[in-house]
Structures are given as structure tokens and as C-alpha cells.
Amino acid sequence: AQSVSQHNHHVILSEAASLELGCNYSYGGTVNLFWYVQYPGQHLQLLLKYFSGDPLVKGIKGFEAEFIKSKFSFNLRKPSVQWSDTAEYFCAVNARAGAAGNKLTFGGGTRVLVKP
Amino acid sequence: NAGVTQTPKFQVLKTGQSMTLQCAQDMNHEYMSWYRQDPGMGLRLIHYSVGAGITDQGEVPNGYNVSRSTTEDFPLRLLSAAPSQTSVYFCASSYSTSGNSDTQYFGPGTRLTVL
């Protein structure tokens, strides 16, 4: 079975600071990797995803993530955060092939608070 | 397109009551699913469907039933509500029915409290 762990439950930082959120997964096969964001009072939105090719993936709103296969990691980064980046961030994976359904396994989430 | 819609947005139930959470999508997606979100646990898959008439269990199916009579609708039924089912419920859909990089689109959620 797949599992996903996010190392930080809460992160507080000031505007213009850099952000890095850790994500590690456990799975014996090939996976697709996702980062979703949930802004206060809103539903989940896709930030970025990786399925093949360049392990450095760029997403919306200046976010990027790097897939390091040897470390089973998919860390999210943003060089300079804004107050509007206050949200909860979720890492998720699904099995690349062979599994029925498009089932996502989520990490526990990281709440990010950006102070103005 | 309205995307994925869910009703109601909020619901309070008493222990033992039953109810149905509604989910609909207008994107002609084959795959639909229900997740529950609990603090510190992320989202956990309850049930999913790969097309009309086909459903299967996810990680936490106990106490919930689903059916898929049309491509558009995927209701979630709580048979006899328990306080442990207090949670936020999200419906999601995607075009693909098998694991790939296809984006899943989420609804706005239903916040359920069971007293």
C-alpha cells in the first residue's frame, strides 16, 4: 500500500521568506506525484504534478517541486512567499499503472501561515 | 462548466440518523470519488467509481454506501451516523479511470457534524 508523509504540520513565516515543504512517499512501484493547496474556506486546487521527464516541476503561483527518486521525496518550494500563500498544502501520490481507479493517497497536510 | 458541486455545505445530524451527501459533475468524467478530511490526517478515500454502475471501496468505507446510476452523480449515504463521522467530505472527479497524471477536480466540501 502507498503512504505519504509530510514532515511539518505547521509552518509560520514572514512575507518574502523562502518556503520548503517536505514530502516523502512509500510505494514499491512507479507513482505520479501531486501537490494540492487548500486556501481558507476553499476547496483543493492542483498546484503542480509530476509524472515523467524533468524532475523539477514548475506549477502555478511561483511554486516548484523536485522529485528525487532515490529519496522517495517530492518537496515543494517557493523562493519568496506572499501573505496570499497562507493555506494548507497536501502532497499526494497515485500508482502509475495497473491499479483500478485513479486513487490518490494524501499526506497529512501542512498548514502554512504567512505573516504580513 | 460548474465543475464539481456538492450539497449541502453544512449539516448537523444526531447519532443514528441517516442522510445523503450529493455530488455532481458536468465535465463528463468517468472517475468519481469521495474523501473525508480530518485534522492531521489529510484526505482519506471512502469510495470511488470508475463509471456508471461500478463502485468500489477505498481506505475507510465502513458506515458509508455509494451508488452511481449516472455519469454525473455520485451520492454518498451515511446509514446510521456516528460522532466518528464528523468530518469534512470532499467529492472529486477526473477523466481518467486508472492511475496516471490526470488531475482530479474537487468540490467545495460538506462539513458534517454528528452529535
PDB file of C-alpha atoms in Angstrom:
ATOM      1  CA  ALA A   1       0.000   0.000   0.000  1.00  0.00           C
ATOM      2  CA  GLN A   2       1.055   3.553  -0.619  1.00  0.00           C
ATOM      3  CA  SER A   3       1.732   6.035   2.156  1.00  0.00           C
ATOM      4  CA  VAL A   4       2.699   9.697   2.172  1.00  0.00           C
ATOM      5  CA  SER A   5       4.255  11.669   4.997  1.00  0.00           C
ATOM      6  CA  GLN A   6       4.623  15.401   5.313  1.00  0.00           C
ATOM      7  CA  HIS A   7       7.189  16.378   7.851  1.00  0.00           C
ATOM      8  CA  ASN A   8       5.830  19.691   9.047  1.00  0.00           C
ATOM      9  CA  HIS A   9       2.312  20.096  10.347  1.00  0.00           C
ATOM     10  CA  HIS A  10       2.548  23.857  10.796  1.00  0.00           C
ATOM     11  CA  VAL A  11       4.873  26.444   9.288  1.00  0.00           C
ATOM     12  CA  ILE A  12       4.890  30.139  10.158  1.00  0.00           C
ATOM     13  CA  LEU A  13       6.976  32.573   8.181  1.00  0.00           C
ATOM     14  CA  SER A  14       7.111  36.184   7.122  1.00  0.00           C
ATOM     15  CA  GLU A  15       6.443  37.596   3.695  1.00  0.00           C
ATOM     16  CA  ALA A  16       9.387  37.329   1.306  1.00  0.00           C
ATOM     17  CA  ALA A  17      10.811  34.353   3.181  1.00  0.00           C
ATOM     18  CA  SER A  18      11.524  31.148   1.296  1.00  0.00           C
ATOM     19  CA  LEU A  19       9.314  28.117   1.769  1.00  0.00           C
ATOM     20  CA  GLU A  20      10.151  24.447   1.532  1.00  0.00           C
ATOM     21  CA  LEU A  21       7.698  21.719   2.477  1.00  0.00           C
ATOM     22  CA  GLY A  22       8.869  18.156   2.732  1.00  0.00           C
ATOM     23  CA  CYS A  23       7.039  15.156   1.314  1.00  0.00           C
ATOM     24  CA  ASN A  24       8.130  11.533   1.302  1.00  0.00           C
ATOM     25  CA  TYR A  25       6.212   8.598  -0.053  1.00  0.00           C
ATOM     26  CA  SER A  26       6.375   4.868   0.266  1.00  0.00           C
ATOM     27  CA  TYR A  27       5.439   2.654  -2.644  1.00  0.00           C
ATOM     28  CA  GLY A  28       7.082  -0.227  -4.449  1.00  0.00           C
ATOM     29  CA  GLY A  29       6.126   0.807  -7.975  1.00  0.00           C
ATOM     30  CA  THR A  30       6.078   3.881 -10.155  1.00  0.00           C
ATOM     31  CA  VAL A  31       3.993   6.781  -8.947  1.00  0.00           C
ATOM     32  CA  ASN A  32       2.634  10.104 -10.070  1.00  0.00           C
ATOM     33  CA  LEU A  33       3.111  12.926  -7.578  1.00  0.00           C
ATOM     34  CA  PHE A  34       0.946  15.931  -6.824  1.00  0.00           C
ATOM     35  CA  TRP A  35       0.802  18.971  -4.621  1.00  0.00           C
ATOM     36  CA  TYR A  36      -2.612  20.389  -3.845  1.00  0.00           C
ATOM     37  CA  VAL A  37      -3.394  23.603  -1.984  1.00  0.00           C
ATOM     38  CA  GLN A  38      -6.452  24.498   0.059  1.00  0.00           C
ATOM     39  CA  TYR A  39      -6.897  28.214   0.716  1.00  0.00           C
ATOM     40  CA  PRO A  40      -9.040  29.157   3.729  1.00  0.00           C
ATOM     41  CA  GLY A  41     -12.654  28.308   3.057  1.00  0.00           C
ATOM     42  CA  GLN A  42     -11.960  26.940  -0.398  1.00  0.00           C
ATOM     43  CA  HIS A  43     -11.686  23.524  -1.985  1.00  0.00           C
ATOM     44  CA  LEU A  44      -8.498  21.775  -3.049  1.00  0.00           C
ATOM     45  CA  GLN A  45      -6.731  23.040  -6.142  1.00  0.00           C
ATOM     46  CA  LEU A  46      -3.840  21.486  -8.008  1.00  0.00           C
ATOM     47  CA  LEU A  47      -0.537  23.361  -7.631  1.00  0.00           C
ATOM     48  CA  LEU A  48       1.633  21.074  -9.719  1.00  0.00           C
ATOM     49  CA  LYS A  49       2.212  17.464 -10.658  1.00  0.00           C
ATOM     50  CA  TYR A  50       4.968  15.160 -11.801  1.00  0.00           C
ATOM     51  CA  PHE A  51       4.593  12.031 -13.883  1.00  0.00           C
ATOM     52  CA  SER A  52       7.732  11.804 -16.006  1.00  0.00           C
ATOM     53  CA  GLY A  53      10.592  13.774 -17.524  1.00  0.00           C
ATOM     54  CA  ASP A  54      12.348  16.692 -15.841  1.00  0.00           C
ATOM     55  CA  PRO A  55      12.262  16.025 -12.081  1.00  0.00           C
ATOM     56  CA  LEU A  56      12.000  19.757 -11.406  1.00  0.00           C
ATOM     57  CA  VAL A  57       8.387  20.718 -11.938  1.00  0.00           C
ATOM     58  CA  LYS A  58       7.040  24.234 -12.046  1.00  0.00           C
ATOM     59  CA  GLY A  59       3.477  24.968 -11.015  1.00  0.00           C
ATOM     60  CA  ILE A  60       1.167  27.881 -10.576  1.00  0.00           C
ATOM     61  CA  LYS A  61       1.813  30.953  -8.417  1.00  0.00           C
ATOM     62  CA  GLY A  62       5.603  30.553  -8.468  1.00  0.00           C
ATOM     63  CA  PHE A  63       5.712  27.129  -6.808  1.00  0.00           C
ATOM     64  CA  GLU A  64       8.038  24.365  -7.886  1.00  0.00           C
ATOM     65  CA  ALA A  65       8.805  20.859  -6.683  1.00  0.00           C
ATOM     66  CA  GLU A  66      11.656  18.467  -7.171  1.00  0.00           C
ATOM     67  CA  PHE A  67      11.249  14.723  -7.459  1.00  0.00           C
ATOM     68  CA  ILE A  68      14.226  12.822  -6.050  1.00  0.00           C
ATOM     69  CA  LYS A  69      13.594   9.185  -6.840  1.00  0.00           C
ATOM     70  CA  SER A  70      16.430   7.836  -4.684  1.00  0.00           C
ATOM     71  CA  LYS A  71      14.977   9.591  -1.652  1.00  0.00           C
ATOM     72  CA  PHE A  72      11.307   8.951  -2.464  1.00  0.00           C
ATOM     73  CA  SER A  73      10.787  12.659  -1.986  1.00  0.00           C
ATOM     74  CA  PHE A  74       8.808  15.403  -3.703  1.00  0.00           C
ATOM     75  CA  ASN A  75       9.496  18.626  -1.831  1.00  0.00           C
ATOM     76  CA  LEU A  76       7.630  21.823  -2.597  1.00  0.00           C
ATOM     77  CA  ARG A  77       9.422  25.168  -2.755  1.00  0.00           C
ATOM     78  CA  LYS A  78       8.721  28.819  -3.287  1.00  0.00           C
ATOM     79  CA  PRO A  79      11.565  31.368  -3.179  1.00  0.00           C
ATOM     80  CA  SER A  80       9.537  34.270  -1.779  1.00  0.00           C
ATOM     81  CA  VAL A  81       6.128  33.811  -0.181  1.00  0.00           C
ATOM     82  CA  GLN A  82       3.273  36.274  -0.009  1.00  0.00           C
ATOM     83  CA  TRP A  83       0.512  36.689   2.553  1.00  0.00           C
ATOM     84  CA  SER A  84      -1.853  35.151  -0.008  1.00  0.00           C
ATOM     85  CA  ASP A  85       0.093  31.866   0.211  1.00  0.00           C
ATOM     86  CA  THR A  86      -1.462  31.220   3.611  1.00  0.00           C
ATOM     87  CA  ALA A  87      -3.126  27.858   3.098  1.00  0.00           C
ATOM     88  CA  GLU A  88      -2.909  24.150   3.785  1.00  0.00           C
ATOM     89  CA  TYR A  89      -0.728  22.170   1.412  1.00  0.00           C
ATOM     90  CA  PHE A  90      -1.165  18.491   0.633  1.00  0.00           C
ATOM     91  CA  CYS A  91       1.197  16.106  -1.069  1.00  0.00           C
ATOM     92  CA  ALA A  92      -0.436  13.158  -2.839  1.00  0.00           C
ATOM     93  CA  VAL A  93       0.533  10.157  -4.949  1.00  0.00           C
ATOM     94  CA  ASN A  94      -1.184   7.598  -7.122  1.00  0.00           C
ATOM     95  CA  ALA A  95       0.084   4.413  -8.642  1.00  0.00           C
ATOM     96  CA  ARG A  96       1.197   4.888 -12.226  1.00  0.00           C
ATOM     97  CA  ALA A  97      -0.271   1.784 -13.793  1.00  0.00           C
ATOM     98  CA  GLY A  98      -2.151  -1.386 -13.167  1.00  0.00           C
ATOM     99  CA  ALA A  99      -4.381  -0.144 -10.382  1.00  0.00           C
ATOM    100  CA  ALA A 100      -8.063   0.194 -10.950  1.00  0.00           C
ATOM    101  CA  GLY A 101      -9.273   3.646 -10.262  1.00  0.00           C
ATOM    102  CA  ASN A 102      -7.393   6.917 -10.029  1.00  0.00           C
ATOM    103  CA  LYS A 103      -6.959   6.691  -6.273  1.00  0.00           C
ATOM    104  CA  LEU A 104      -4.938   9.390  -4.571  1.00  0.00           C
ATOM    105  CA  THR A 105      -3.139   8.827  -1.279  1.00  0.00           C
ATOM    106  CA  PHE A 106      -2.651  12.057   0.629  1.00  0.00           C
ATOM    107  CA  GLY A 107      -0.217  13.186   3.255  1.00  0.00           C
ATOM    108  CA  GLY A 108      -1.487  14.743   6.470  1.00  0.00           C
ATOM    109  CA  GLY A 109      -1.110  18.283   5.188  1.00  0.00           C
ATOM    110  CA  THR A 110       0.985  21.279   6.240  1.00  0.00           C
ATOM    111  CA  ARG A 111      -0.668  24.463   7.406  1.00  0.00           C
ATOM    112  CA  VAL A 112       1.318  27.486   6.270  1.00  0.00           C
ATOM    113  CA  LEU A 113       0.761  30.893   7.827  1.00  0.00           C
ATOM    114  CA  VAL A 114       2.472  33.848   6.178  1.00  0.00           C
ATOM    115  CA  LYS A 115       2.645  36.918   8.371  1.00  0.00           C
ATOM    116  CA  PRO A 116       2.468  40.264   6.577  1.00  0.00           C
TER     117      PRO A 116
ATOM    118  CA  ASN B   1     -18.979  24.454 -16.541  1.00  0.00           C
ATOM    119  CA  ALA B   2     -19.955  24.352 -12.874  1.00  0.00           C
ATOM    120  CA  GLY B   3     -17.280  21.720 -12.235  1.00  0.00           C
ATOM    121  CA  VAL B   4     -17.890  19.558  -9.164  1.00  0.00           C
ATOM    122  CA  THR B   5     -20.766  20.632  -6.957  1.00  0.00           C
ATOM    123  CA  GLN B   6     -21.721  19.334  -3.529  1.00  0.00           C
ATOM    124  CA  THR B   7     -24.767  19.810  -1.346  1.00  0.00           C
ATOM    125  CA  PRO B   8     -25.324  20.622   1.411  1.00  0.00           C
ATOM    126  CA  LYS B   9     -22.417  22.794   2.531  1.00  0.00           C
ATOM    127  CA  PHE B  10     -23.118  22.230   6.207  1.00  0.00           C
ATOM    128  CA  GLN B  11     -25.103  19.575   8.045  1.00  0.00           C
ATOM    129  CA  VAL B  12     -25.685  18.660  11.671  1.00  0.00           C
ATOM    130  CA  LEU B  13     -27.014  15.201  12.462  1.00  0.00           C
ATOM    131  CA  LYS B  14     -27.882  13.301  15.588  1.00  0.00           C
ATOM    132  CA  THR B  15     -26.340   9.907  16.231  1.00  0.00           C
ATOM    133  CA  GLY B  16     -28.267   7.238  14.365  1.00  0.00           C
ATOM    134  CA  GLN B  17     -29.753   9.490  11.721  1.00  0.00           C
ATOM    135  CA  SER B  18     -29.148   8.814   8.057  1.00  0.00           C
ATOM    136  CA  MET B  19     -28.519  11.226   5.243  1.00  0.00           C
ATOM    137  CA  THR B  20     -27.192  11.545   1.713  1.00  0.00           C
ATOM    138  CA  LEU B  21     -24.452  13.888   0.602  1.00  0.00           C
ATOM    139  CA  GLN B  22     -24.903  14.885  -3.004  1.00  0.00           C
ATOM    140  CA  CYS B  23     -22.151  15.236  -5.584  1.00  0.00           C
ATOM    141  CA  ALA B  24     -22.488  16.122  -9.246  1.00  0.00           C
ATOM    142  CA  GLN B  25     -20.073  16.979 -12.045  1.00  0.00           C
ATOM    143  CA  ASP B  26     -20.723  18.351 -15.515  1.00  0.00           C
ATOM    144  CA  MET B  27     -17.358  17.528 -17.099  1.00  0.00           C
ATOM    145  CA  ASN B  28     -18.328  14.055 -18.337  1.00  0.00           C
ATOM    146  CA  HIS B  29     -15.737  12.499 -16.057  1.00  0.00           C
ATOM    147  CA  GLU B  30     -15.790   8.742 -15.671  1.00  0.00           C
ATOM    148  CA  TYR B  31     -13.971   8.642 -12.345  1.00  0.00           C
ATOM    149  CA  MET B  32     -15.573   9.996  -9.186  1.00  0.00           C
ATOM    150  CA  SER B  33     -14.613   9.575  -5.566  1.00  0.00           C
ATOM    151  CA  TRP B  34     -15.384  10.593  -2.006  1.00  0.00           C
ATOM    152  CA  TYR B  35     -12.804  11.611   0.567  1.00  0.00           C
ATOM    153  CA  ARG B  36     -13.069  12.664   4.166  1.00  0.00           C
ATOM    154  CA  GLN B  37     -10.707  15.238   5.626  1.00  0.00           C
ATOM    155  CA  ASP B  38      -9.746  15.112   9.275  1.00  0.00           C
ATOM    156  CA  PRO B  39      -7.162  17.312  11.029  1.00  0.00           C
ATOM    157  CA  GLY B  40      -3.640  15.956  10.694  1.00  0.00           C
ATOM    158  CA  MET B  41      -4.749  13.007   8.586  1.00  0.00           C
ATOM    159  CA  GLY B  42      -5.086  14.612   5.204  1.00  0.00           C
ATOM    160  CA  LEU B  43      -7.771  13.216   2.936  1.00  0.00           C
ATOM    161  CA  ARG B  44      -8.726   9.556   3.047  1.00  0.00           C
ATOM    162  CA  LEU B  45     -10.574   7.761   0.291  1.00  0.00           C
ATOM    163  CA  ILE B  46     -14.010   6.423   1.233  1.00  0.00           C
ATOM    164  CA  HIS B  47     -15.436   5.040  -2.027  1.00  0.00           C
ATOM    165  CA  TYR B  48     -14.802   5.524  -5.686  1.00  0.00           C
ATOM    166  CA  SER B  49     -16.410   4.791  -9.036  1.00  0.00           C
ATOM    167  CA  VAL B  50     -14.877   4.217 -12.456  1.00  0.00           C
ATOM    168  CA  GLY B  51     -18.146   4.642 -14.305  1.00  0.00           C
ATOM    169  CA  ALA B  52     -21.902   4.341 -14.066  1.00  0.00           C
ATOM    170  CA  GLY B  53     -22.879   1.162 -12.269  1.00  0.00           C
ATOM    171  CA  ILE B  54     -19.362   0.483 -10.958  1.00  0.00           C
ATOM    172  CA  THR B  55     -18.246   1.351  -7.434  1.00  0.00           C
ATOM    173  CA  ASP B  56     -15.575   0.103  -5.067  1.00  0.00           C
ATOM    174  CA  GLN B  57     -14.310   0.676  -1.560  1.00  0.00           C
ATOM    175  CA  GLY B  58     -11.473   2.927  -0.605  1.00  0.00           C
ATOM    176  CA  GLU B  59      -9.465   3.141   2.584  1.00  0.00           C
ATOM    177  CA  VAL B  60     -12.279   3.975   5.040  1.00  0.00           C
ATOM    178  CA  PRO B  61     -15.596   2.641   3.651  1.00  0.00           C
ATOM    179  CA  ASN B  62     -17.308   1.459   6.838  1.00  0.00           C
ATOM    180  CA  GLY B  63     -20.570   3.241   7.580  1.00  0.00           C
ATOM    181  CA  TYR B  64     -20.933   4.646   4.070  1.00  0.00           C
ATOM    182  CA  ASN B  65     -22.704   3.494   0.918  1.00  0.00           C
ATOM    183  CA  VAL B  66     -22.488   4.797  -2.632  1.00  0.00           C
ATOM    184  CA  SER B  67     -24.158   4.203  -5.952  1.00  0.00           C
ATOM    185  CA  ARG B  68     -23.519   5.529  -9.449  1.00  0.00           C
ATOM    186  CA  SER B  69     -26.600   5.394 -11.633  1.00  0.00           C
ATOM    187  CA  THR B  70     -25.445   8.174 -13.983  1.00  0.00           C
ATOM    188  CA  THR B  71     -22.093   9.564 -15.087  1.00  0.00           C
ATOM    189  CA  GLU B  72     -22.905  12.913 -13.489  1.00  0.00           C
ATOM    190  CA  ASP B  73     -23.972  11.951  -9.961  1.00  0.00           C
ATOM    191  CA  PHE B  74     -22.245  10.109  -7.136  1.00  0.00           C
ATOM    192  CA  PRO B  75     -24.153  10.380  -3.829  1.00  0.00           C
ATOM    193  CA  LEU B  76     -22.675   9.268  -0.514  1.00  0.00           C
ATOM    194  CA  ARG B  77     -25.044   7.783   2.056  1.00  0.00           C
ATOM    195  CA  LEU B  78     -24.472   7.648   5.773  1.00  0.00           C
ATOM    196  CA  LEU B  79     -26.576   4.758   7.009  1.00  0.00           C
ATOM    197  CA  SER B  80     -26.545   5.463  10.751  1.00  0.00           C
ATOM    198  CA  ALA B  81     -24.469   8.497  11.635  1.00  0.00           C
ATOM    199  CA  ALA B  82     -21.877   8.254  14.405  1.00  0.00           C
ATOM    200  CA  PRO B  83     -19.783  11.013  16.045  1.00  0.00           C
ATOM    201  CA  SER B  84     -16.692   9.469  14.416  1.00  0.00           C
ATOM    202  CA  GLN B  85     -18.126  10.526  11.069  1.00  0.00           C
ATOM    203  CA  THR B  86     -17.844  14.199  11.969  1.00  0.00           C
ATOM    204  CA  SER B  87     -15.594  15.454   9.199  1.00  0.00           C
ATOM    205  CA  VAL B  88     -15.376  17.465   6.012  1.00  0.00           C
ATOM    206  CA  TYR B  89     -16.336  15.452   2.966  1.00  0.00           C
ATOM    207  CA  PHE B  90     -14.967  16.137  -0.488  1.00  0.00           C
ATOM    208  CA  CYS B  91     -16.104  14.730  -3.780  1.00  0.00           C
ATOM    209  CA  ALA B  92     -13.642  14.609  -6.669  1.00  0.00           C
ATOM    210  CA  SER B  93     -13.710  13.617 -10.315  1.00  0.00           C
ATOM    211  CA  SER B  94     -11.313  13.048 -13.160  1.00  0.00           C
ATOM    212  CA  TYR B  95     -11.474  11.979 -16.773  1.00  0.00           C
ATOM    213  CA  SER B  96      -9.181   9.015 -16.352  1.00  0.00           C
ATOM    214  CA  THR B  97     -10.185   5.888 -14.521  1.00  0.00           C
ATOM    215  CA  SER B  98      -6.703   4.471 -13.982  1.00  0.00           C
ATOM    216  CA  GLY B  99      -3.592   5.745 -12.343  1.00  0.00           C
ATOM    217  CA  ASN B 100      -1.934   8.425 -14.357  1.00  0.00           C
ATOM    218  CA  SER B 101      -1.238  12.100 -14.099  1.00  0.00           C
ATOM    219  CA  ASP B 102      -4.786  13.155 -14.793  1.00  0.00           C
ATOM    220  CA  THR B 103      -5.841  15.996 -12.490  1.00  0.00           C
ATOM    221  CA  GLN B 104      -8.639  15.345 -10.049  1.00  0.00           C
ATOM    222  CA  TYR B 105     -11.090  18.198  -9.539  1.00  0.00           C
ATOM    223  CA  PHE B 106     -12.525  18.678  -6.084  1.00  0.00           C
ATOM    224  CA  GLY B 107     -15.856  20.010  -4.954  1.00  0.00           C
ATOM    225  CA  PRO B 108     -16.257  22.682  -2.256  1.00  0.00           C
ATOM    226  CA  GLY B 109     -16.875  20.173   0.520  1.00  0.00           C
ATOM    227  CA  THR B 110     -19.615  19.353   3.028  1.00  0.00           C
ATOM    228  CA  ARG B 111     -18.912  19.991   6.692  1.00  0.00           C
ATOM    229  CA  LEU B 112     -20.760  17.358   8.709  1.00  0.00           C
ATOM    230  CA  THR B 113     -21.175  17.333  12.471  1.00  0.00           C
ATOM    231  CA  VAL B 114     -22.686  14.338  14.242  1.00  0.00           C
ATOM    232  CA  LEU B 115     -23.850  14.968  17.795  1.00  0.00           C
TER     233      LEU B 115
END
